[in-house]
mmCIF file of C-alpha atoms and ligand atoms in Angstrom:
data_model
loop_
_atom_site.group_PDB
_atom_site.id
_atom_site.type_symbol
_atom_site.label_atom_id
_atom_site.label_comp_id
_atom_site.label_asym_id
_atom_site.label_seq_id
_atom_site.Cartn_x
_atom_site.Cartn_y
_atom_site.Cartn_z
ATOM 1 C CA MET A 1 199.877 128.509 31.611
ATOM 2 C CA LYS A 2 200.338 125.921 34.365
ATOM 3 C CA ALA A 3 197.351 125.450 36.662
ATOM 4 C CA ILE A 4 195.776 123.047 39.118
ATOM 5 C CA VAL A 5 192.568 122.045 37.355
ATOM 6 C CA LEU A 6 189.576 120.193 38.788
ATOM 7 C CA TYR A 7 187.937 118.229 35.974
ATOM 8 C CA GLN A 8 185.590 116.589 38.486
ATOM 9 C CA GLN A 9 185.013 116.880 42.231
ATOM 10 C CA GLY A 10 186.326 114.289 44.655
ATOM 11 C CA GLY A 11 189.468 113.356 46.562
ATOM 12 C CA ILE A 12 192.838 115.065 46.653
ATOM 13 C CA ASP A 13 193.893 113.145 43.526
ATOM 14 C CA LYS A 14 191.402 115.255 41.535
ATOM 15 C CA LEU A 15 193.748 118.276 41.815
ATOM 16 C CA THR A 16 195.479 117.994 38.425
ATOM 17 C CA TYR A 17 198.652 119.965 37.610
ATOM 18 C CA THR A 18 198.433 120.651 33.889
ATOM 19 C CA ASP A 19 198.591 123.174 31.043
ATOM 20 C CA TYR A 20 195.500 125.348 30.720
ATOM 21 C CA ALA A 21 194.470 128.342 28.629
ATOM 22 C CA THR A 22 195.574 131.680 30.107
ATOM 23 C CA PRO A 23 192.399 133.625 30.999
ATOM 24 C CA GLU A 24 191.277 136.500 28.813
ATOM 25 C CA ILE A 25 190.290 139.784 30.432
ATOM 26 C CA SER A 26 187.305 142.026 29.827
ATOM 27 C CA GLU A 27 187.519 145.822 29.452
ATOM 28 C CA THR A 28 187.280 146.367 33.227
ATOM 29 C CA GLU A 29 189.441 143.470 34.362
ATOM 30 C CA ILE A 30 193.109 142.949 35.108
ATOM 31 C CA LEU A 31 195.285 139.909 34.527
ATOM 32 C CA VAL A 32 197.360 139.046 37.587
ATOM 33 C CA GLN A 33 200.479 136.938 37.440
ATOM 34 C CA VAL A 34 200.002 134.908 40.605
ATOM 35 C CA GLU A 35 202.940 134.893 43.021
ATOM 36 C CA ALA A 36 201.075 133.254 45.910
ATOM 37 C CA CYS A 37 197.620 131.832 46.538
ATOM 38 C CA ALA A 38 196.548 130.687 50.004
ATOM 39 C CA ILE A 39 194.454 127.567 50.570
ATOM 40 C CA ASN A 40 191.242 127.834 52.579
ATOM 41 C CA ARG A 41 189.191 125.111 54.220
ATOM 42 C CA LEU A 42 186.435 126.054 51.788
ATOM 43 C CA ASP A 43 188.737 124.862 48.977
ATOM 44 C CA LEU A 44 188.589 121.338 50.446
ATOM 45 C CA ARG A 45 184.786 121.346 50.364
ATOM 46 C CA ALA A 46 184.762 122.924 46.903
ATOM 47 C CA ARG A 47 187.092 120.189 45.685
ATOM 48 C CA GLN A 48 184.942 117.503 47.329
ATOM 49 C CA ASP A 49 181.305 118.308 46.681
ATOM 50 C CA ARG A 50 180.082 121.917 47.007
ATOM 51 C CA PRO A 51 177.465 122.253 44.220
ATOM 52 C CA GLU A 52 178.016 126.013 43.700
ATOM 53 C CA VAL A 53 181.485 125.530 42.191
ATOM 54 C CA ASP A 54 181.539 127.105 38.739
ATOM 55 C CA PRO A 55 182.756 127.010 35.952
ATOM 56 C CA PHE A 56 183.857 123.451 35.169
ATOM 57 C CA PRO A 57 186.647 122.450 34.627
ATOM 58 C CA HIS A 58 187.493 124.625 37.609
ATOM 59 C CA ILE A 59 190.516 126.383 39.085
ATOM 60 C CA LEU A 60 190.289 126.905 42.867
ATOM 61 C CA GLY A 61 191.927 129.676 44.903
ATOM 62 C CA SER A 62 190.367 132.784 46.487
ATOM 63 C CA ASP A 63 193.350 134.376 48.273
ATOM 64 C CA ILE A 64 195.596 135.786 45.567
ATOM 65 C CA ALA A 65 198.643 138.065 45.536
ATOM 66 C CA GLY A 66 200.763 138.852 42.515
ATOM 67 C CA VAL A 67 201.854 141.324 39.865
ATOM 68 C CA VAL A 68 199.552 142.976 37.322
ATOM 69 C CA ALA A 69 200.440 141.531 33.898
ATOM 70 C CA ASP A 70 197.768 143.204 31.740
ATOM 71 C CA ILE A 71 194.864 145.641 32.101
ATOM 72 C CA GLY A 72 191.604 146.084 30.195
ATOM 73 C CA PRO A 73 191.145 149.289 28.138
ATOM 74 C CA ARG A 74 188.760 150.838 30.706
ATOM 75 C CA VAL A 75 191.094 150.282 33.681
ATOM 76 C CA SER A 76 192.660 153.545 34.813
ATOM 77 C CA GLU A 77 193.954 153.315 38.389
ATOM 78 C CA ILE A 78 196.154 150.247 37.959
ATOM 79 C CA SER A 79 199.253 149.695 35.840
ATOM 80 C CA VAL A 80 201.154 146.698 34.568
ATOM 81 C CA GLY A 81 203.815 145.802 37.142
ATOM 82 C CA ASP A 82 201.815 146.883 40.226
ATOM 83 C CA ARG A 83 202.029 144.549 43.234
ATOM 84 C CA VAL A 84 198.506 143.693 44.363
ATOM 85 C CA VAL A 85 196.380 141.454 46.525
ATOM 86 C CA LEU A 86 192.847 140.665 45.355
ATOM 87 C CA SER A 87 189.754 141.211 47.438
ATOM 88 C CA PRO A 88 188.076 137.795 47.107
ATOM 89 C CA ASN A 89 184.481 138.986 46.895
ATOM 90 C CA ILE A 90 183.008 140.147 43.566
ATOM 91 C CA SER A 91 179.822 142.015 44.470
ATOM 92 C CA CYS A 92 177.243 143.594 42.134
ATOM 93 C CA GLY A 93 178.184 147.148 43.170
ATOM 94 C CA GLN A 94 174.616 148.359 42.617
ATOM 95 C CA CYS A 95 172.294 146.949 45.298
ATOM 96 C CA ASN A 96 171.592 148.803 48.559
ATOM 97 C CA ASP A 97 173.967 146.566 50.504
ATOM 98 C CA CYS A 98 176.808 147.277 48.059
ATOM 99 C CA THR A 99 176.214 151.020 47.975
ATOM 100 C CA ASP A 100 176.063 151.028 51.803
ATOM 101 C CA GLY A 101 179.539 149.402 51.835
ATOM 102 C CA ASN A 102 178.228 146.026 53.005
ATOM 103 C CA GLU A 103 179.333 144.025 49.945
ATOM 104 C CA ASN A 104 179.449 140.887 52.070
ATOM 105 C CA LEU A 105 175.630 141.065 52.308
ATOM 106 C CA CYS A 106 175.134 141.396 48.521
ATOM 107 C CA SER A 107 172.792 138.653 47.263
ATOM 108 C CA ARG A 108 174.619 138.541 43.936
ATOM 109 C CA GLN A 109 178.157 138.337 45.352
ATOM 110 C CA LYS A 110 180.587 135.817 43.918
ATOM 111 C CA LEU A 111 183.747 134.459 45.481
ATOM 112 C CA ILE A 112 186.840 134.336 43.280
ATOM 113 C CA GLY A 113 187.984 130.728 42.965
ATOM 114 C CA PHE A 114 184.578 129.377 43.938
ATOM 115 C CA HIS A 115 182.070 131.005 41.579
ATOM 116 C CA THR A 116 184.852 131.960 39.112
ATOM 117 C CA ASN A 117 188.230 130.498 38.223
ATOM 118 C CA GLY A 118 190.828 131.367 40.863
ATOM 119 C CA GLY A 119 194.469 131.528 41.780
ATOM 120 C CA TYR A 120 195.794 127.950 41.702
ATOM 121 C CA ALA A 121 197.368 129.019 38.396
ATOM 122 C CA GLU A 122 200.077 131.180 36.874
ATOM 123 C CA TYR A 123 197.495 133.811 35.884
ATOM 124 C CA VAL A 124 194.044 134.877 37.046
ATOM 125 C CA ALA A 125 191.575 137.422 35.662
ATOM 126 C CA ALA A 126 189.700 139.639 38.136
ATOM 127 C CA PRO A 127 187.768 142.920 38.207
ATOM 128 C CA ALA A 128 190.180 145.854 38.537
ATOM 129 C CA ASN A 129 188.084 147.079 41.499
ATOM 130 C CA ASN A 130 189.207 144.032 43.471
ATOM 131 C CA ALA A 131 192.902 144.949 43.410
ATOM 132 C CA ILE A 132 194.525 146.475 46.504
ATOM 133 C CA PHE A 133 198.140 147.680 46.329
ATOM 134 C CA ILE A 134 200.698 146.087 48.637
ATOM 135 C CA ASP A 135 204.004 147.586 49.769
ATOM 136 C CA GLN A 136 207.403 146.130 48.825
ATOM 137 C CA SER A 137 207.787 145.259 52.515
ATOM 138 C CA LEU A 138 204.897 142.779 52.341
ATOM 139 C CA ASP A 139 205.937 139.525 50.687
ATOM 140 C CA PHE A 140 203.450 137.797 48.399
ATOM 141 C CA SER A 141 202.746 134.797 50.656
ATOM 142 C CA SER A 142 202.016 137.081 53.604
ATOM 143 C CA ALA A 143 199.715 139.158 51.393
ATOM 144 C CA ALA A 144 197.904 136.050 50.105
ATOM 145 C CA ALA A 145 197.389 134.889 53.703
ATOM 146 C CA ILE A 146 195.323 137.984 54.440
ATOM 147 C CA PRO A 147 192.081 138.270 52.478
ATOM 148 C CA ILE A 148 189.775 135.513 53.684
ATOM 149 C CA ALA A 149 191.287 134.663 57.089
ATOM 150 C CA TYR A 150 192.033 138.209 58.273
ATOM 151 C CA LEU A 151 188.973 139.830 56.743
ATOM 152 C CA THR A 152 186.726 137.192 58.318
ATOM 153 C CA ALA A 153 188.389 137.443 61.730
ATOM 154 C CA TRP A 154 188.374 141.269 61.580
ATOM 155 C CA HIS A 155 184.693 141.452 60.689
ATOM 156 C CA MET A 156 183.902 138.944 63.462
ATOM 157 C CA LEU A 157 185.865 140.615 66.249
ATOM 158 C CA ILE A 158 185.982 144.313 65.359
ATOM 159 C CA THR A 159 182.754 144.879 63.441
ATOM 160 C CA ARG A 160 180.358 142.280 64.838
ATOM 161 C CA ALA A 161 181.559 141.547 68.408
ATOM 162 C CA LYS A 162 183.088 145.036 68.851
ATOM 163 C CA ILE A 163 185.906 143.790 71.100
ATOM 164 C CA GLN A 164 187.348 146.355 73.513
ATOM 165 C CA PRO A 165 190.785 146.680 75.184
ATOM 166 C CA GLY A 166 190.903 144.636 78.364
ATOM 167 C CA GLU A 167 188.205 142.176 77.342
ATOM 168 C CA ASP A 168 188.713 138.415 77.476
ATOM 169 C CA VAL A 169 188.424 136.692 74.089
ATOM 170 C CA LEU A 170 188.369 132.935 73.512
ATOM 171 C CA ILE A 171 189.718 131.856 70.112
ATOM 172 C CA LEU A 172 188.788 128.324 69.077
ATOM 173 C CA SER A 173 191.285 126.180 67.139
ATOM 174 C CA VAL A 174 193.860 128.945 67.158
ATOM 175 C CA GLY A 175 196.039 127.276 64.516
ATOM 176 C CA SER A 176 193.355 127.676 61.843
ATOM 177 C CA GLY A 177 193.578 130.497 59.317
ATOM 178 C CA VAL A 178 190.689 132.350 60.941
ATOM 179 C CA GLY A 179 191.854 131.522 64.494
ATOM 180 C CA SER A 180 195.468 132.652 64.026
ATOM 181 C CA ALA A 181 194.251 135.904 62.433
ATOM 182 C CA GLY A 182 191.797 136.350 65.311
ATOM 183 C CA LEU A 183 194.573 135.930 67.864
ATOM 184 C CA GLN A 184 196.607 138.727 66.255
ATOM 185 C CA ILE A 185 193.632 141.059 65.918
ATOM 186 C CA ALA A 186 192.540 140.492 69.525
ATOM 187 C CA LYS A 187 196.070 141.156 70.822
ATOM 188 C CA LEU A 188 196.385 144.271 68.623
ATOM 189 C CA THR A 189 193.163 145.522 70.232
ATOM 190 C CA GLY A 190 194.525 144.944 73.728
ATOM 191 C CA CYS A 191 192.443 141.923 74.713
ATOM 192 C CA ARG A 192 193.425 139.017 76.925
ATOM 193 C CA VAL A 193 193.320 135.896 74.749
ATOM 194 C CA PHE A 194 192.348 132.346 75.629
ATOM 195 C CA ALA A 195 193.134 129.845 72.861
ATOM 196 C CA THR A 196 192.286 126.215 72.160
ATOM 197 C CA ALA A 197 193.952 123.673 69.852
ATOM 198 C CA SER A 198 194.186 119.912 69.438
ATOM 199 C CA SER A 199 197.963 119.814 69.926
ATOM 200 C CA ASP A 200 200.456 121.198 72.455
ATOM 201 C CA GLN A 201 202.723 122.226 69.567
ATOM 202 C CA LYS A 202 200.073 124.596 68.169
ATOM 203 C CA LEU A 203 199.482 126.000 71.657
ATOM 204 C CA GLN A 204 203.195 126.710 72.063
ATOM 205 C CA ILE A 205 203.135 128.775 68.851
ATOM 206 C CA ALA A 206 199.993 130.549 70.097
ATOM 207 C CA ARG A 207 201.772 131.513 73.335
ATOM 208 C CA GLN A 208 204.740 132.829 71.319
ATOM 209 C CA MET A 209 202.224 134.946 69.396
ATOM 210 C CA GLY A 210 200.858 136.387 72.616
ATOM 211 C CA ALA A 211 198.032 134.070 73.720
ATOM 212 C CA ASP A 212 197.644 134.501 77.482
ATOM 213 C CA PHE A 213 195.946 131.180 78.326
ATOM 214 C CA THR A 214 196.047 128.031 76.181
ATOM 215 C CA VAL A 215 194.212 124.746 76.482
ATOM 216 C CA ASN A 216 194.485 121.453 74.615
ATOM 217 C CA TYR A 217 190.800 120.570 74.208
ATOM 218 C CA LYS A 218 191.663 116.925 73.510
ATOM 219 C CA LYS A 219 192.881 116.642 77.116
ATOM 220 C CA VAL A 220 190.718 119.166 79.012
ATOM 221 C CA ASP A 221 187.145 120.484 78.685
ATOM 222 C CA PHE A 222 187.956 123.978 77.375
ATOM 223 C CA SER A 223 184.854 125.623 78.881
ATOM 224 C CA GLN A 224 185.801 124.319 82.336
ATOM 225 C CA PHE A 225 189.340 125.626 81.783
ATOM 226 C CA VAL A 226 188.004 129.079 80.861
ATOM 227 C CA LEU A 227 185.696 129.193 83.886
ATOM 228 C CA ASP A 228 188.528 128.046 86.192
ATOM 229 C CA GLN A 229 190.872 130.766 84.892
ATOM 230 C CA THR A 230 188.259 133.524 85.227
ATOM 231 C CA ASN A 231 186.977 132.666 88.721
ATOM 232 C CA GLY A 232 183.803 131.261 87.188
ATOM 233 C CA ARG A 233 183.032 134.451 85.248
ATOM 234 C CA GLY A 234 183.734 133.340 81.645
ATOM 235 C CA VAL A 235 184.997 135.319 78.658
ATOM 236 C CA ASN A 236 183.428 138.383 77.022
ATOM 237 C CA VAL A 237 183.721 137.073 73.474
ATOM 238 C CA VAL A 238 184.062 133.648 71.822
ATOM 239 C CA LEU A 239 185.342 133.399 68.237
ATOM 240 C CA GLU A 240 183.583 130.262 66.899
ATOM 241 C CA HIS A 241 184.152 128.508 63.580
ATOM 242 C CA VAL A 242 184.283 124.824 64.553
ATOM 243 C CA GLY A 243 180.492 124.463 64.889
ATOM 244 C CA GLN A 244 178.579 121.491 66.188
ATOM 245 C CA ALA A 245 181.433 119.826 68.134
ATOM 246 C CA THR A 246 182.234 122.932 70.211
ATOM 247 C CA TRP A 247 178.973 124.932 70.238
ATOM 248 C CA GLN A 248 177.829 123.856 73.702
ATOM 249 C CA GLN A 249 181.196 124.495 75.354
ATOM 250 C CA SER A 250 181.530 127.812 73.567
ATOM 251 C CA ILE A 251 178.243 129.043 75.023
ATOM 252 C CA THR A 252 179.173 127.728 78.482
ATOM 253 C CA SER A 253 182.421 129.737 78.263
ATOM 254 C CA LEU A 254 180.592 133.076 77.941
ATOM 255 C CA ALA A 255 180.370 135.584 80.779
ATOM 256 C CA LYS A 256 177.225 137.601 81.472
ATOM 257 C CA ASN A 257 176.672 140.011 78.555
ATOM 258 C CA GLY A 258 178.980 137.752 76.492
ATOM 259 C CA ARG A 259 178.986 137.678 72.696
ATOM 260 C CA LEU A 260 179.500 134.552 70.615
ATOM 261 C CA VAL A 261 180.459 135.310 67.027
ATOM 262 C CA THR A 262 180.556 132.519 64.473
ATOM 263 C CA CYS A 263 181.578 132.136 60.826
ATOM 264 C CA GLY A 264 181.892 128.413 60.298
ATOM 265 C CA VAL A 265 180.634 124.887 60.804
ATOM 266 C CA THR A 266 183.656 122.678 60.159
ATOM 267 C CA THR A 267 182.134 119.908 62.315
ATOM 268 C CA GLY A 268 178.428 120.324 61.450
ATOM 269 C CA ASN A 269 175.546 122.801 61.372
ATOM 270 C CA GLU A 270 173.472 121.773 64.384
ATOM 271 C CA GLY A 271 173.700 123.622 67.701
ATOM 272 C CA GLN A 272 171.371 123.937 70.674
ATOM 273 C CA ILE A 273 170.960 126.645 73.258
ATOM 274 C CA ASP A 274 169.196 126.864 76.611
ATOM 275 C CA ILE A 275 167.022 129.908 75.886
ATOM 276 C CA ARG A 276 166.452 130.746 79.552
ATOM 277 C CA LYS A 277 170.180 130.809 80.312
ATOM 278 C CA MET A 278 170.681 132.894 77.179
ATOM 279 C CA TYR A 279 168.373 135.693 78.277
ATOM 280 C CA GLN A 280 169.280 135.497 81.942
ATOM 281 C CA LYS A 281 172.960 135.956 81.067
ATOM 282 C CA GLN A 282 171.993 138.467 78.336
ATOM 283 C CA LEU A 283 174.081 136.673 75.711
ATOM 284 C CA SER A 284 174.393 137.797 72.086
ATOM 285 C CA LEU A 285 174.802 135.333 69.224
ATOM 286 C CA LEU A 286 176.351 136.950 66.150
ATOM 287 C CA GLY A 287 176.728 135.559 62.649
ATOM 288 C CA SER A 288 179.513 136.815 60.419
ATOM 289 C CA ALA A 289 180.539 136.260 56.799
ATOM 290 C CA LEU A 290 183.670 137.663 55.176
ATOM 291 C CA GLY A 291 183.779 141.491 55.374
ATOM 292 C CA SER A 292 183.777 144.650 53.278
ATOM 293 C CA SER A 293 186.490 145.868 50.923
ATOM 294 C CA SER A 294 186.987 148.918 53.140
ATOM 295 C CA GLU A 295 187.734 146.620 56.097
ATOM 296 C CA LEU A 296 190.182 144.693 53.898
ATOM 297 C CA ARG A 297 191.955 147.929 52.935
ATOM 298 C CA THR A 298 192.373 148.743 56.635
ATOM 299 C CA ILE A 299 193.857 145.310 57.290
ATOM 300 C CA ILE A 300 196.253 145.579 54.313
ATOM 301 C CA GLN A 301 197.344 148.979 55.630
ATOM 302 C CA LEU A 302 198.094 147.426 59.041
ATOM 303 C CA ALA A 303 200.083 144.659 57.310
ATOM 304 C CA ASN A 304 201.924 147.167 55.094
ATOM 305 C CA ASN A 305 202.883 149.020 58.306
ATOM 306 C CA GLY A 306 204.007 145.826 60.037
ATOM 307 C CA MET A 307 201.299 146.074 62.705
ATOM 308 C CA LEU A 308 199.764 142.775 61.579
ATOM 309 C CA ASN A 309 202.093 139.968 60.553
ATOM 310 C CA PRO A 310 200.197 137.329 58.565
ATOM 311 C CA ILE A 311 200.885 133.797 59.737
ATOM 312 C CA VAL A 312 202.105 131.598 56.891
ATOM 313 C CA ASP A 313 202.774 127.989 57.898
ATOM 314 C CA GLN A 314 204.577 127.303 54.600
ATOM 315 C CA THR A 315 204.588 128.113 50.887
ATOM 316 C CA LEU A 316 204.621 125.183 48.471
ATOM 317 C CA PRO A 317 205.212 125.116 44.701
ATOM 318 C CA LEU A 318 201.890 125.206 42.821
ATOM 319 C CA SER A 319 202.505 121.655 41.599
ATOM 320 C CA LYS A 320 202.303 120.499 45.262
ATOM 321 C CA ALA A 321 198.667 121.553 45.697
ATOM 322 C CA GLN A 322 197.735 117.998 46.670
ATOM 323 C CA LEU A 323 200.191 118.168 49.582
ATOM 324 C CA GLY A 324 198.731 121.532 50.598
ATOM 325 C CA HIS A 325 195.230 120.069 50.791
ATOM 326 C CA GLN A 326 196.593 117.065 52.694
ATOM 327 C CA ILE A 327 198.185 119.324 55.328
ATOM 328 C CA LEU A 328 194.841 121.080 55.907
ATOM 329 C CA GLU A 329 193.032 117.755 56.061
ATOM 330 C CA ASP A 330 195.591 116.510 58.603
ATOM 331 C CA ARG A 331 195.060 119.740 60.612
ATOM 332 C CA SER A 332 198.814 120.062 61.050
ATOM 333 C CA ASN A 333 199.054 123.694 59.854
ATOM 334 C CA PHE A 334 199.416 126.744 62.074
ATOM 335 C CA GLY A 335 198.181 129.591 59.882
ATOM 336 C CA LYS A 336 198.009 129.554 56.117
ATOM 337 C CA ILE A 337 199.406 127.184 53.507
ATOM 338 C CA CYS A 338 200.225 129.052 50.288
ATOM 339 C CA LEU A 339 200.890 127.818 46.753
ATOM 340 C CA SER A 340 203.331 129.637 44.486
ATOM 341 C CA PRO A 341 203.577 129.119 40.708
ATOM 342 C CA THR A 342 206.958 130.873 40.740
ATOM 343 C CA LEU A 343 208.494 128.579 43.379
ATOM 344 C CA SER A 344 210.468 125.705 41.861
ATOM 345 C CA ALA A 345 209.466 122.165 42.834
ATOM 346 C CA GLU A 346 213.164 121.098 42.832
HETATM 347 N N1 LIG B 1 181.834 132.706 56.862
HETATM 348 C C1 LIG B 1 182.992 133.081 56.360
HETATM 349 O O1 LIG B 1 183.101 134.169 55.788
HETATM 350 C C2 LIG B 1 184.188 132.211 56.529
HETATM 351 C C3 LIG B 1 185.446 132.661 56.115
HETATM 352 C C4 LIG B 1 186.566 131.869 56.363
HETATM 353 C C5 LIG B 1 186.410 130.628 56.959
HETATM 354 N N2 LIG B 1 185.179 130.199 57.293
HETATM 355 C C6 LIG B 1 184.998 128.887 57.943
HETATM 356 O O2 LIG B 1 185.764 128.884 59.151
HETATM 357 C C7 LIG B 1 186.294 127.588 59.394
HETATM 358 C C8 LIG B 1 187.821 127.682 59.544
HETATM 359 O O3 LIG B 1 188.376 127.996 58.268
HETATM 360 P P1 LIG B 1 189.969 128.057 58.073
HETATM 361 O O4 LIG B 1 190.218 128.263 56.615
HETATM 362 O O5 LIG B 1 190.534 128.981 59.068
HETATM 363 O O6 LIG B 1 190.333 126.540 58.446
HETATM 364 P P2 LIG B 1 191.729 125.771 58.660
HETATM 365 O O7 LIG B 1 192.885 126.696 58.601
HETATM 366 O O8 LIG B 1 191.700 124.590 57.779
HETATM 367 O O9 LIG B 1 191.584 125.277 60.185
HETATM 368 C C9 LIG B 1 190.520 124.492 60.631
HETATM 369 C C10 LIG B 1 190.857 123.953 62.030
HETATM 370 O O10 LIG B 1 189.663 123.545 62.670
HETATM 371 C C11 LIG B 1 190.028 122.648 63.706
HETATM 372 N N3 LIG B 1 189.084 121.522 63.784
HETATM 373 C C12 LIG B 1 188.381 121.194 64.883
HETATM 374 N N4 LIG B 1 187.632 120.103 64.648
HETATM 375 C C13 LIG B 1 187.879 119.746 63.371
HETATM 376 C C14 LIG B 1 187.402 118.677 62.554
HETATM 377 N N5 LIG B 1 186.537 117.748 62.991
HETATM 378 N N6 LIG B 1 187.858 118.598 61.287
HETATM 379 C C15 LIG B 1 188.733 119.510 60.808
HETATM 380 N N7 LIG B 1 189.216 120.545 61.549
HETATM 381 C C16 LIG B 1 188.786 120.643 62.814
HETATM 382 C C17 LIG B 1 191.448 122.164 63.404
HETATM 383 O O11 LIG B 1 192.331 122.729 64.390
HETATM 384 P P3 LIG B 1 192.584 121.890 65.767
HETATM 385 O O12 LIG B 1 192.930 120.497 65.309
HETATM 386 O O13 LIG B 1 193.715 122.574 66.438
HETATM 387 O O14 LIG B 1 191.300 121.968 66.519
HETATM 388 C C18 LIG B 1 191.758 122.748 62.040
HETATM 389 O O15 LIG B 1 193.108 123.028 61.852
HETATM 390 C C19 LIG B 1 185.827 126.718 58.229
HETATM 391 O O16 LIG B 1 184.623 126.071 58.591
HETATM 392 C C20 LIG B 1 185.563 127.739 57.134
HETATM 393 O O17 LIG B 1 184.658 127.263 56.159
HETATM 394 C C21 LIG B 1 184.076 130.966 57.100
HETATM 395 ZN ZN1 LIG B 2 175.249 144.098 45.526
#
């Protein structure tokens, strides 16, 4: 099969389009013919230097949609030809967290494409349990845009921050995969959304998607903007994933009883907080990582019904994976970049 193979970590030039052995499946696995695989920011770090990446040579790609091409002998609920999206998290299924439905807390969890070979390829092997059916109405790129970005944003806003209709939610870097998903989920819930981005073009798209207030943080201090627009009150919830560079302003943007929920540290791990202000304002700081497969099924159902419309910036042929990584590095995407092995490079 054709695949993008990493023989060693490093720059974008390390993404090698080549022939590679088609994966074999175990008794409980399925073989998926990949139609689309979305790129995540984690892929850039995995390509560069993340030490957990395994096996080597490695095939990246955690967000996979395609058609079932083969099934192991002990697979019963899935048939060849089914259209599926893969839940990206392979959990042990046996620990207390797994049996409680909190697979994203499992200490033995693995991420497809990070701890296993993934979807930058014509075929990928995965546990049958990870497959979720998608309707004909949901195209493969839209389906591939869902798992990591939408599951993360859903778990952050719905499960952790418990957003309510009428609340004010600030979404940082709204053009990111997680941010654009967060914008849709907050609007679906009936929240008023404040959104930041580094370009006016991204903010224009955010307004078209329903953002109520937008601010270019390269030109204006976004926390001051939020306070100005809320008569000094601040927002109920901040969706954080940028990290060190925005942490202080994110906390300043919170109203009394506000909740900050974070899933990422794109700009660094360090953040400070004034503890007195935190308890006086009764703030909550919430961590969040991926989500459960039951949450993902809910999201896929909403997408199947057209109530969530995944934001795909563009789909590139698999052979253009280097360009896909470059677009994310340049921060010029609004939503997800997908790779498709079935899209011609001509
Ligand atoms: N914990 C989890 O389960 C989980 C799951 C998914 C993602 N994440 C994390 O969440 C973050 C966002 O992921 P994503 O896939 O949505 O990312 P993405 O689509 O690549 O978007 C990242 C955005 O961050 C903004 N940004 C601000 N400062 C930046 C800087 N110095 N360098 C690069 N980008 C900067 C950029 O938008 P502007 O230029 O408009 O600001 C950029 O487009 C990442 O840190 C990722 O690892 C965590
Ligand atoms: Zn477990």
